[in-house]
Coordinates of C-alpha atoms (C1' of nucleotides) in Angstrom, one line a residue:
Chain A
M1 CA 6.7 -14.8 31.1
S2 CA 8.2 -17.6 32.9
K3 CA 11.1 -17.0 30.7
Q4 CA 14.0 -16.0 33.5
K5 CA 13.7 -19.2 35.0
H6 CA 14.3 -20.8 31.6
C7 CA 17.0 -18.6 30.9
L8 CA 19.1 -19.7 33.6
T9 CA 18.9 -23.5 32.6
A10 CA 19.1 -22.3 28.9
R11 CA 22.1 -20.4 29.5
K12 CA 24.1 -23.7 29.9
C13 CA 22.9 -25.1 26.9
F14 CA 24.3 -22.0 25.1
F15 CA 27.4 -24.6 24.9
G16 CA 25.5 -27.4 24.1
E17 CA 24.3 -30.7 25.7
A18 CA 25.3 -34.1 25.7
G19 CA 24.7 -36.1 22.5
N20 CA 24.7 -33.2 20.2
D21 CA 27.3 -33.4 17.7
I22 CA 26.0 -31.0 15.1
V23 CA 28.1 -28.1 16.1
P24 CA 31.5 -28.6 17.9
S25 CA 29.8 -27.4 21.2
R26 CA 31.9 -29.8 23.3
K27 CA 34.8 -28.2 21.9
I28 CA 33.7 -24.8 22.7
A29 CA 33.3 -26.1 26.4
A30 CA 36.7 -27.6 26.3
A31 CA 38.2 -24.5 25.0
L32 CA 36.7 -22.6 27.5
P33 CA 38.6 -20.3 29.7
D34 CA 38.3 -21.2 33.4
N35 CA 36.4 -18.2 34.4
I36 CA 33.4 -19.6 32.3
Q37 CA 32.6 -22.7 34.0
I38 CA 30.0 -25.4 32.8
N39 CA 28.6 -27.6 35.6
G40 CA 28.7 -30.8 33.9
I41 CA 25.9 -31.7 31.6
C42 CA 22.9 -29.4 31.4
S43 CA 20.1 -30.4 33.4
H44 CA 17.9 -28.6 31.0
T45 CA 17.1 -31.1 28.2
P46 CA 15.3 -29.4 25.2
R47 CA 12.9 -31.3 23.1
S48 CA 15.1 -33.5 20.7
T49 CA 17.6 -31.4 19.3
T50 CA 17.9 -32.6 15.9
M51 CA 19.4 -30.8 13.0
S52 CA 15.9 -30.2 11.5
E53 CA 14.8 -28.3 14.5
L54 CA 14.7 -24.8 13.4
R55 CA 16.4 -22.2 15.9
V56 CA 16.3 -18.6 15.2
R57 CA 17.6 -15.5 17.0
F58 CA 17.0 -11.7 17.2
A59 CA 20.2 -10.0 18.1
P60 CA 19.6 -6.5 18.8
S61 CA 22.7 -4.2 19.9
P62 CA 21.7 -2.2 22.8
T63 CA 22.3 1.2 21.5
G64 CA 19.0 2.5 21.6
Y65 CA 15.3 1.7 22.1
L66 CA 13.8 -1.2 19.9
H67 CA 12.4 0.5 16.8
V68 CA 9.9 -0.8 14.3
G69 CA 12.1 -2.2 12.0
G70 CA 13.8 -4.3 14.6
A71 CA 10.5 -5.3 15.9
R72 CA 9.2 -6.5 12.7
T73 CA 12.8 -8.7 12.4
A74 CA 12.0 -9.9 15.9
L75 CA 8.4 -10.8 14.8
F76 CA 9.4 -12.6 11.9
N77 CA 11.8 -14.7 13.9
W78 CA 9.5 -15.3 16.5
L79 CA 6.5 -16.1 13.9
L80 CA 8.5 -18.7 12.0
A81 CA 9.7 -20.4 15.1
K82 CA 6.2 -20.6 16.6
N83 CA 5.0 -21.9 13.0
R84 CA 7.6 -24.6 12.9
G85 CA 7.8 -25.4 16.5
G86 CA 11.4 -24.0 16.7
T87 CA 13.1 -22.2 19.5
F88 CA 13.3 -18.5 19.4
I89 CA 16.5 -17.2 21.2
L90 CA 17.3 -13.5 22.3
R91 CA 20.9 -12.3 22.2
I92 CA 22.1 -8.8 23.2
E93 CA 25.1 -7.8 20.9
D94 CA 26.9 -5.5 23.3
T95 CA 30.4 -6.1 22.0
D96 CA 30.9 -2.5 21.7
V97 CA 31.1 -1.9 25.3
E98 CA 31.5 2.1 24.5
R99 CA 28.1 2.4 23.3
S100 CA 25.9 -0.5 24.9
T101 CA 23.9 0.6 27.8
K102 CA 21.9 -1.2 30.3
E103 CA 19.1 1.4 29.5
S104 CA 18.8 0.1 26.0
V105 CA 18.7 -3.3 27.1
D106 CA 15.8 -2.6 29.2
A107 CA 14.1 -0.5 26.8
I108 CA 14.4 -3.3 24.1
L109 CA 13.0 -6.0 26.7
E110 CA 10.3 -3.8 27.6
G111 CA 9.2 -3.4 23.7
M112 CA 9.6 -6.9 23.0
K113 CA 7.3 -8.1 26.3
W114 CA 4.8 -5.3 25.3
L115 CA 4.6 -6.8 21.8
G116 CA 4.2 -10.5 23.1
L117 CA 7.4 -11.5 21.7
D118 CA 8.6 -14.1 24.4
W119 CA 11.8 -15.8 24.0
D120 CA 12.6 -19.3 24.7
E121 CA 16.4 -18.8 25.4
G122 CA 18.3 -15.8 26.6
P123 CA 18.9 -13.0 26.8
F124 CA 22.3 -14.1 26.3
Y125 CA 25.1 -11.1 26.4
Q126 CA 28.1 -11.3 24.0
S127 CA 30.1 -9.3 26.6
D128 CA 30.0 -12.3 28.7
Y129 CA 31.6 -14.5 26.2
F130 CA 34.8 -12.5 25.4
P131 CA 36.9 -15.2 26.4
L132 CA 35.1 -17.4 24.2
Y133 CA 35.8 -15.5 21.1
K134 CA 39.1 -14.9 22.1
E135 CA 40.0 -18.8 22.2
Y136 CA 38.7 -18.8 18.3
V137 CA 40.5 -15.9 17.6
Q138 CA 43.6 -17.7 19.0
K139 CA 42.7 -21.0 17.1
L140 CA 42.3 -18.9 13.8
V141 CA 46.0 -17.4 14.6
A142 CA 47.4 -20.8 15.3
S143 CA 46.2 -22.3 11.9
G144 CA 47.4 -19.3 9.9
K145 CA 43.7 -18.3 9.1
A146 CA 44.3 -15.0 10.8
Y147 CA 47.1 -12.7 11.6
K148 CA 48.4 -9.7 13.5
C149 CA 48.0 -6.2 12.0
Y150 CA 50.0 -3.3 13.4
C151 CA 48.7 -0.7 11.1
T152 CA 47.1 2.1 13.0
A153 CA 43.8 3.5 12.6
E154 CA 44.8 6.6 11.4
E155 CA 46.9 4.9 8.6
L156 CA 44.0 2.7 7.7
D157 CA 41.6 6.2 7.7
A158 CA 44.2 7.9 5.4
R159 CA 44.3 5.0 3.1
R160 CA 40.7 4.4 2.9
N161 CA 40.4 8.1 2.1
L162 CA 42.6 8.1 -0.6
A163 CA 41.2 5.1 -2.1
M164 CA 37.8 6.7 -2.1
A165 CA 39.3 9.6 -3.7
E166 CA 40.8 8.0 -6.4
G167 CA 37.4 6.1 -7.0
R168 CA 39.3 2.7 -5.8
K169 CA 37.5 0.2 -3.6
P170 CA 38.5 1.2 0.1
K171 CA 39.5 -2.2 1.2
Y172 CA 42.5 -2.9 3.4
D173 CA 45.7 -3.3 1.3
G174 CA 47.0 -6.2 3.2
S175 CA 50.2 -4.7 4.5
C176 CA 50.6 -6.9 7.3
R177 CA 49.2 -10.0 5.7
D178 CA 52.5 -11.7 5.0
R179 CA 54.4 -9.7 7.6
A180 CA 57.2 -12.0 9.0
D181 CA 57.8 -10.7 12.5
Q182 CA 54.6 -10.5 14.6
P183 CA 55.4 -9.2 17.9
D184 CA 53.0 -9.4 20.7
D185 CA 54.1 -6.7 22.6
Q186 CA 53.2 -3.9 20.0
P187 CA 49.6 -2.7 19.7
H188 CA 47.9 -4.8 17.1
V189 CA 44.6 -6.1 15.7
I190 CA 43.9 -9.6 14.7
R191 CA 42.7 -10.0 10.9
F192 CA 41.2 -12.8 9.4
R193 CA 43.0 -13.9 6.1
A194 CA 40.0 -13.9 3.8
P195 CA 40.4 -16.4 0.7
Q196 CA 41.6 -14.5 -2.4
G197 CA 40.1 -15.1 -5.8
G198 CA 36.9 -17.0 -6.6
A199 CA 33.5 -15.9 -5.0
T200 CA 31.7 -16.5 -2.1
S201 CA 27.8 -17.0 -2.3
F202 CA 24.9 -18.1 -0.4
D203 CA 21.4 -18.7 -0.8
D204 CA 19.1 -16.2 0.8
L205 CA 15.6 -17.5 1.5
I206 CA 14.2 -14.1 0.5
K207 CA 16.5 -12.8 -2.1
G208 CA 17.7 -16.0 -4.0
T209 CA 21.4 -16.7 -4.7
I210 CA 23.7 -13.6 -3.9
T211 CA 27.5 -14.1 -5.1
F212 CA 30.2 -11.6 -4.3
P213 CA 33.5 -11.9 -6.1
N214 CA 36.1 -12.4 -3.2
E215 CA 38.0 -9.5 -4.8
E216 CA 35.4 -7.2 -2.8
L217 CA 36.1 -8.6 0.6
D218 CA 39.2 -7.8 2.5
D219 CA 40.7 -9.1 5.5
L220 CA 38.5 -8.0 8.2
I221 CA 39.5 -7.2 11.8
I222 CA 38.2 -9.9 14.3
Q223 CA 39.9 -8.4 17.3
R224 CA 40.5 -4.9 18.2
T225 CA 43.7 -3.5 19.7
D226 CA 42.1 -3.6 23.2
G227 CA 41.5 -7.5 22.7
T228 CA 37.7 -7.1 22.2
P229 CA 36.3 -9.2 19.2
T230 CA 34.2 -7.5 16.5
Y231 CA 30.6 -8.0 15.5
N232 CA 31.2 -10.0 12.3
F233 CA 33.2 -12.5 14.3
C234 CA 31.1 -12.6 17.3
V235 CA 27.7 -13.3 15.2
V236 CA 29.6 -16.3 13.7
I237 CA 30.9 -17.9 16.7
D238 CA 27.5 -17.2 18.5
D239 CA 25.2 -18.4 15.6
A240 CA 27.3 -21.4 15.3
T241 CA 27.5 -22.5 19.0
M242 CA 24.0 -21.5 19.6
R243 CA 23.2 -23.9 16.6
I244 CA 21.2 -21.3 14.9
T245 CA 19.5 -22.6 11.7
T246 CA 18.2 -19.7 10.1
V247 CA 19.5 -16.0 10.2
I248 CA 16.8 -13.6 9.6
R249 CA 17.9 -10.4 10.0
G250 CA 17.8 -6.8 8.2
D251 CA 18.8 -6.3 4.5
D252 CA 21.7 -4.1 5.5
H253 CA 23.7 -7.2 6.5
V254 CA 23.9 -9.1 3.2
N255 CA 27.1 -7.4 2.5
N256 CA 28.5 -8.8 5.8
T257 CA 27.2 -12.4 5.0
P258 CA 29.9 -13.4 2.6
R259 CA 32.6 -12.4 5.2
Q260 CA 30.6 -14.4 7.7
V261 CA 30.3 -17.5 5.2
Q262 CA 33.9 -17.3 4.8
L263 CA 34.4 -17.5 8.8
Y264 CA 32.1 -20.4 9.2
E265 CA 34.1 -22.3 6.7
A266 CA 37.6 -21.3 8.2
L267 CA 36.2 -22.3 11.5
G268 CA 34.5 -25.6 10.2
F269 CA 31.2 -24.6 11.3
P270 CA 28.0 -25.3 9.2
V271 CA 26.7 -22.5 7.6
P272 CA 23.1 -21.5 8.6
Q273 CA 20.5 -20.4 6.1
F274 CA 19.8 -16.7 5.6
A275 CA 16.9 -14.6 5.1
H276 CA 17.6 -11.0 4.9
V277 CA 14.5 -8.8 5.3
P278 CA 14.0 -5.5 3.3
M279 CA 14.1 -2.1 5.0
I280 CA 11.4 -0.1 6.4
L281 CA 11.5 3.3 4.9
G282 CA 9.7 6.7 5.8
A283 CA 7.5 8.4 3.5
D284 CA 10.2 10.1 1.5
K285 CA 11.4 6.5 0.8
A286 CA 14.5 7.2 2.8
R287 CA 15.5 4.8 5.6
L288 CA 13.2 5.2 8.5
S289 CA 14.7 7.4 11.2
K290 CA 13.8 9.8 14.0
R291 CA 13.0 12.6 11.4
H292 CA 10.1 10.7 10.3
G293 CA 8.4 10.6 13.5
A294 CA 8.0 7.8 15.9
T295 CA 10.2 4.9 15.5
S296 CA 10.4 3.4 18.9
V297 CA 8.0 0.5 19.7
I298 CA 7.4 1.9 23.0
S299 CA 6.4 5.3 21.8
Y300 CA 3.6 3.8 19.7
R301 CA 2.4 2.1 23.1
D302 CA 2.7 5.6 24.6
M303 CA 0.6 7.2 21.8
G304 CA -2.5 4.6 22.3
Y305 CA -1.7 1.8 20.0
L306 CA -2.4 -1.7 20.8
P307 CA 0.1 -4.2 20.6
E308 CA -1.8 -6.6 18.4
A309 CA -2.5 -3.5 16.2
L310 CA 1.3 -2.9 15.6
C311 CA 2.1 -6.6 15.1
N312 CA -0.5 -7.0 12.6
Y313 CA 0.7 -3.9 10.6
L314 CA 4.2 -4.8 11.0
V315 CA 3.7 -8.4 9.8
R316 CA 1.9 -7.2 6.5
L317 CA 4.8 -4.7 5.8
G318 CA 6.8 -6.9 3.6
W319 CA 4.8 -10.2 4.0
S320 CA 1.6 -11.1 2.8
H321 CA -1.1 -13.9 2.8
G322 CA -3.2 -13.3 -0.3
D323 CA -5.6 -10.8 0.4
D324 CA -5.7 -11.1 3.9
E325 CA -5.2 -8.1 6.0
I326 CA -6.3 -8.9 9.6
F327 CA -4.3 -11.6 11.5
S328 CA -5.0 -12.8 15.0
R329 CA -2.0 -14.0 16.6
E330 CA -2.8 -17.5 16.0
E331 CA -3.5 -16.9 12.3
M332 CA -0.2 -15.2 11.8
I333 CA 1.6 -18.1 13.4
A334 CA -0.3 -20.5 11.2
K335 CA 0.2 -18.7 8.1
F336 CA 3.6 -17.3 8.4
D337 CA 6.3 -18.4 5.7
I338 CA 9.5 -16.8 4.8
S339 CA 8.7 -17.6 1.2
N340 CA 6.1 -15.0 1.2
V341 CA 8.3 -12.3 2.3
G342 CA 8.8 -9.7 -0.5
R343 CA 12.1 -8.7 -1.9
S344 CA 11.8 -4.7 -1.7
A345 CA 11.7 -2.0 0.9
S346 CA 8.5 -1.0 2.3
V347 CA 7.1 2.6 3.4
F348 CA 6.0 3.0 7.1
N349 CA 2.3 4.2 6.6
T350 CA 0.6 5.3 9.9
E351 CA -2.6 5.9 8.4
K352 CA -2.9 2.0 7.8
L353 CA -1.7 1.4 11.3
N354 CA -4.6 3.8 12.6
W355 CA -6.9 1.7 10.6
L356 CA -5.7 -1.5 12.3
N357 CA -5.8 0.3 15.6
A358 CA -9.3 1.3 15.1
H359 CA -10.4 -2.1 14.3
Y360 CA -8.3 -3.7 17.2
I361 CA -10.2 -1.3 19.7
K362 CA -13.5 -1.9 18.1
S363 CA -13.3 -5.6 18.8
S364 CA -11.5 -5.2 22.2
H365 CA -13.2 -6.1 25.6
P366 CA -14.2 -2.7 27.2
E367 CA -12.9 -4.0 30.4
R368 CA -9.3 -4.1 29.0
L369 CA -9.6 -1.2 27.2
A370 CA -10.6 0.8 30.2
A371 CA -7.5 -0.5 32.0
L372 CA -5.2 0.6 29.1
L373 CA -6.8 4.1 29.0
L374 CA -6.3 4.6 32.5
P375 CA -2.6 6.1 32.1
H376 CA -3.8 8.3 29.2
L377 CA -6.3 9.9 31.4
S378 CA -4.1 10.6 34.1
I379 CA -1.5 12.4 32.0
R380 CA -4.8 14.5 31.5
E381 CA -5.1 14.8 35.0
V382 CA -8.4 13.4 34.8
S383 CA -9.9 11.3 37.7
T384 CA -12.6 8.6 37.3
L385 CA -13.2 8.2 40.8
N386 CA -16.1 10.7 40.8
G387 CA -18.2 9.9 37.6
P388 CA -19.3 7.3 35.5
D389 CA -18.1 3.7 35.2
L390 CA -15.0 3.9 32.7
V391 CA -16.3 0.7 31.3
A392 CA -19.5 2.2 30.2
V393 CA -17.4 5.4 29.2
V394 CA -15.4 3.4 26.9
K395 CA -18.1 1.3 25.3
T396 CA -19.6 4.8 24.1
L397 CA -16.2 5.5 22.5
Q398 CA -15.0 2.1 21.1
E399 CA -16.5 2.7 17.7
R400 CA -15.1 6.3 17.3
A401 CA -11.4 6.2 18.4
Q402 CA -8.4 5.3 16.5
T403 CA -6.0 5.5 19.2
L404 CA -6.4 5.4 23.4
E405 CA -4.9 8.7 23.1
E406 CA -8.0 9.8 21.0
M407 CA -10.4 8.0 23.2
A408 CA -8.9 9.4 26.1
E409 CA -9.4 13.0 24.7
R410 CA -13.1 12.1 23.9
A411 CA -13.4 10.8 27.4
V412 CA -12.6 13.6 29.5
F413 CA -16.1 15.4 29.4
Y414 CA -17.8 12.6 31.1
Y415 CA -15.5 13.4 34.1
N416 CA -15.1 17.3 33.9
A417 CA -18.3 19.1 32.8
P418 CA -17.6 21.6 30.2
V419 CA -16.3 24.8 31.0
A420 CA -16.8 26.2 27.8
Y421 CA -19.0 25.8 24.9
D422 CA -18.2 25.4 21.1
D423 CA -19.5 28.9 20.0
A424 CA -19.6 28.3 16.3
A425 CA -22.0 25.3 17.0
L426 CA -24.0 27.1 19.4
A427 CA -24.5 30.1 17.2
K428 CA -26.4 28.1 14.8
F429 CA -29.4 28.1 17.0
D430 CA -31.6 31.0 18.3
K431 CA -31.2 32.0 21.9
E432 CA -35.0 31.7 22.5
L433 CA -35.0 28.3 20.8
L434 CA -31.9 27.0 22.9
L435 CA -33.7 28.2 26.1
A436 CA -36.9 26.6 25.2
V437 CA -35.2 23.3 24.2
F438 CA -33.2 23.1 27.4
T439 CA -36.1 24.0 29.6
A440 CA -38.3 21.4 28.0
V441 CA -35.8 18.7 28.2
I442 CA -35.0 19.3 31.9
E443 CA -38.7 19.2 32.4
K444 CA -39.0 15.8 30.8
L445 CA -36.0 14.5 32.3
S446 CA -37.0 15.4 35.7
S447 CA -40.6 14.1 35.4
T448 CA -39.6 10.8 34.1
S449 CA -37.5 8.0 35.7
V450 CA -35.8 6.5 32.7
A451 CA -32.9 4.2 32.7
D452 CA -32.0 2.9 29.4
E453 CA -30.7 4.3 25.8
S454 CA -34.2 3.5 24.2
E455 CA -36.2 5.3 26.7
I456 CA -34.0 8.4 26.3
D457 CA -34.4 8.3 22.8
A458 CA -37.9 8.1 22.8
L459 CA -38.1 10.8 25.3
F460 CA -36.3 13.3 23.0
K461 CA -38.7 12.1 20.3
T462 CA -41.5 13.1 22.4
V463 CA -40.0 16.5 23.4
C464 CA -39.7 17.0 19.4
S465 CA -43.1 16.0 18.4
E466 CA -44.5 18.1 21.6
N467 CA -43.0 21.2 20.5
S468 CA -42.7 20.8 16.7
W469 CA -39.1 20.5 16.7
K470 CA -36.6 18.6 14.5
M471 CA -34.3 16.2 16.1
G472 CA -31.4 18.4 14.6
Q473 CA -32.9 21.4 16.9
V474 CA -32.9 19.3 20.2
G475 CA -30.2 16.8 20.0
Q476 CA -27.5 19.0 19.0
P477 CA -27.9 21.8 21.6
V478 CA -28.0 19.2 24.2
R479 CA -25.1 17.5 23.1
I480 CA -23.1 20.7 23.4
A481 CA -24.6 21.3 26.8
L482 CA -23.5 18.0 27.9
S483 CA -20.3 17.6 26.0
G484 CA -19.1 21.3 25.1
G485 CA -18.9 20.3 21.6
T486 CA -20.4 18.3 18.6
H487 CA -17.7 15.3 18.4
A488 CA -19.4 13.3 20.8
P489 CA -21.4 9.8 21.1
G490 CA -25.1 9.5 20.7
I491 CA -27.3 11.6 23.2
G492 CA -28.8 8.4 24.6
E493 CA -25.6 6.9 25.1
I494 CA -24.2 10.0 26.8
V495 CA -27.4 10.6 29.1
V496 CA -27.5 7.1 30.4
T497 CA -23.7 7.0 31.0
L498 CA -23.6 10.5 32.6
G499 CA -26.7 9.3 34.6
V500 CA -29.9 11.8 34.3
E501 CA -29.0 13.6 37.5
E502 CA -25.7 15.0 36.2
T503 CA -27.6 15.6 32.7
I504 CA -30.0 17.9 34.1
R505 CA -27.3 19.4 36.0
R506 CA -25.3 20.3 32.9
I507 CA -28.1 21.4 30.8
L508 CA -29.1 23.7 33.6
A509 CA -25.8 25.2 33.5
A510 CA -25.6 25.5 29.8
R511 CA -29.1 27.2 29.8
E512 CA -27.7 29.7 32.5
F513 CA -24.7 30.5 30.1
V514 CA -27.1 31.1 27.2
A515 CA -29.2 33.2 29.2
A516 CA -26.7 35.3 30.5
K517 CA -25.6 36.2 26.9
Chain B
rG1 C1' 33.8 5.7 -7.0
rU2 C1' 33.3 0.2 -6.3
rC3 C1' 30.2 -4.1 -5.0
rC4 C1' 25.1 -6.0 -3.7
rC5 C1' 20.1 -5.5 -3.9
rC6 C1' 15.4 -3.5 -5.4
rU7 C1' 11.4 -1.7 -8.9
rU8 C1' 2.7 -3.4 -10.0
rC9 C1' -2.3 2.1 -7.8
rG10 C1' 0.0 7.9 -3.3
rU11 C1' 1.0 3.5 0.3
rC12 C1' 0.8 -1.9 2.0
rU13 C1' 0.3 -5.4 -1.4
rA14 C1' -2.0 -10.2 -4.8
rG15 C1' -0.4 -12.1 -9.7
rC16 C1' 5.5 -13.3 -11.5
rC17 C1' 8.7 -19.5 -10.3
rU18 C1' 4.6 -23.1 -13.5
rG19 C1' 3.4 -16.9 -20.0
rG20 C1' -3.0 -16.8 -22.0
rC21 C1' -8.3 -16.8 -16.6
rC22 C1' -5.0 -9.4 -15.6
rC23 C1' -7.4 -3.8 -20.9
rA24 C1' -4.2 -6.2 -13.5
rG25 C1' -7.4 -8.4 -7.8
rG26 C1' -7.4 -6.5 -2.4
rA27 C1' -6.4 -3.0 1.6
rC28 C1' -5.3 2.1 3.7
rA29 C1' -5.9 7.1 2.1
rC30 C1' -8.9 10.2 -0.9
rC31 C1' -13.7 11.6 -3.5
rG32 C1' -18.9 10.8 -3.8
rC33 C1' -23.6 8.4 -2.4
rC34 C1' -26.6 6.0 1.6
rC35 C1' -27.2 5.4 6.9
rU36 C1' -27.7 9.4 10.6
rU37 C1' -29.6 14.4 15.9
rU38 C1' -23.3 15.5 16.0
rC39 C1' -18.8 12.8 15.5
rA40 C1' -17.8 8.4 14.1
rC41 C1' -19.2 3.1 12.7
rG42 C1' -21.2 0.7 8.6
rG43 C1' -22.9 -0.1 3.3
rC44 C1' -22.2 1.1 -2.0
rG45 C1' -19.5 3.5 -5.9
rG46 C1' -15.4 6.2 -8.0
rC47 C1' -10.3 7.6 -8.8
rG48 C1' -5.8 5.1 -9.3
rA49 C1' -0.3 1.1 -11.2
rC50 C1' 2.9 -3.5 -14.2
rA51 C1' 10.0 2.2 -14.2
rC52 C1' 11.5 2.7 -19.6
rC53 C1' 13.8 0.6 -24.0
rG54 C1' 14.4 -3.9 -26.9
rG55 C1' 14.0 -9.3 -27.8
rU56 C1' 11.4 -14.1 -27.5
rU57 C1' 6.2 -15.8 -28.4
rC58 C1' 0.2 -16.6 -31.9
rA59 C1' 0.2 -14.1 -26.9
rA60 C1' 4.4 -11.0 -21.7
rA61 C1' 3.2 -7.7 -15.4
rU62 C1' 4.8 -12.8 -15.9
rC63 C1' 10.8 -15.1 -19.8
rC64 C1' 15.7 -12.8 -21.9
rG65 C1' 19.1 -8.5 -22.3
rG66 C1' 20.0 -3.4 -21.8
rU67 C1' 18.8 1.5 -19.5
rA68 C1' 17.0 4.8 -15.8
rG69 C1' 15.8 5.6 -10.8
rG70 C1' 15.9 4.0 -5.8
rG71 C1' 18.1 1.6 -1.3
rG72 C1' 22.2 -0.7 1.2
rA73 C1' 27.3 -1.8 2.1
rC74 C1' 32.2 -0.3 1.5
rG75 C1' 34.3 1.2 10.5
rC76 C1' 39.6 -1.3 15.3
rC77 C1' 29.7 0.2 14.9
rA78 C1' 26.4 -3.3 15.1

RNA sequence: GUCCCCUUCGUCUAGCCUGGCCCAGGACACCGCCCUUUCACGGCGGCGACACCGGUUCAAAUCCGGUAGGGGACGCCA
């Protein structure tokens, strides 16, 4: 990803470039405190920045890893940007300094990179722009659209609990709304003076028109006692100054949207379009969480899923294109459209993910799979240095593995000769038969110089016909001798991959084991 | 409690806007058969849903109203 270089220039663009008057970006620049310097006009000139150019963003808060829900939101944003030739921006919402961590930022970036969701601008960190937000807060205060509130958190909590207990809406009662004296030297927050009466509505690209009575909306805090800005305020400033045209985010934000719309209006910013994507639920239909198992994107990588499989799974969760199920990256981009995103929540289903993963494993290049398999083998302390070529091994396993973890598990026997055999499977054959089969196969194998699979298969057929054995009586014991069990690739494949020499060695060992019983 | 949103097979969904082609199509899972030296792959078939109640209409999954259920939000978190 050549993003880093891009980011540096793009960062300046955060404040807008010459000739762009869609959003008062110049004003932002003018309002900027001295410690955020803009070096003249940005040298990075993006493709024509007209109002019609789509600009979307993914704005995670770094308080944990990238989970599948966030990943899907990011994917939808990315897809729409690619589909429309727009710009995808990554913004880290770390205004909660207490809970935001560098580790989370790294984990999120790692997850996005693994999924192949590259961004055109950013990552921008809201914590870098506190002075900017403060400027806007001051503007609002100066124009009377925001005011100082001296109620303490404790008082507010008490009032909220009381309201809840009495069955009332727990909204701010407006005690300080019209307070005459507004001393600066006493601890206070800044609240937005929300319009009273009437209603606020917006047209959601997914859910349609949503209207909230202004009654329901109280005066939200835009600046904390410690002077830091709050989420709902920062998003508005950022989305406006970054000239975001379409906000695609989780369903859980619809309730925040009317307040944000009011803020856009109070600030004189154009209101972007909104698209709220439904939640992803667990099997019990409750919001997906850790107790439902893995939710981190990276944990899916570690469990042996291919990024294209996860993307394909995620894109079909809530979105569809007729009866299509398999989408290459290009097809996804070409076919993606917000209007085909469903309105209801969907349940995360690992089994379908497994099916897709198996599909992509089957159609991947064995060389790539071999490389991806290495870490899964090393955690099993399996060395591929002395043994068959891993690519050849992968070819015998591709058709039968749903995940790389499963493939690694099934690959172990190629490198570590069985130390034990599946007793139940072995017990299906007489001791005499086993010894005779092993002897006959060893004999045939050592007297023939065979190389390919069909020759090996022919050799086994010959052994069968010469001794009036059925294939099941020969193949199965040999499979157990070679792999230790019955869940394995075809005999021909194993022998060719393992090599005749190693094959004989293993059958010899199995014969000794049976003889000693 | 209040507000907002949602509701087609077990799950993901098509169809709904522009009623009839839908006694509802596809996919995953499940079951059966075929293929097969094992495990898989693959092929074929089966099971299985319009939340409920009213209304409009010659005709409703599709339009209207209500009910129920589920989810979300209500923070000096994001």
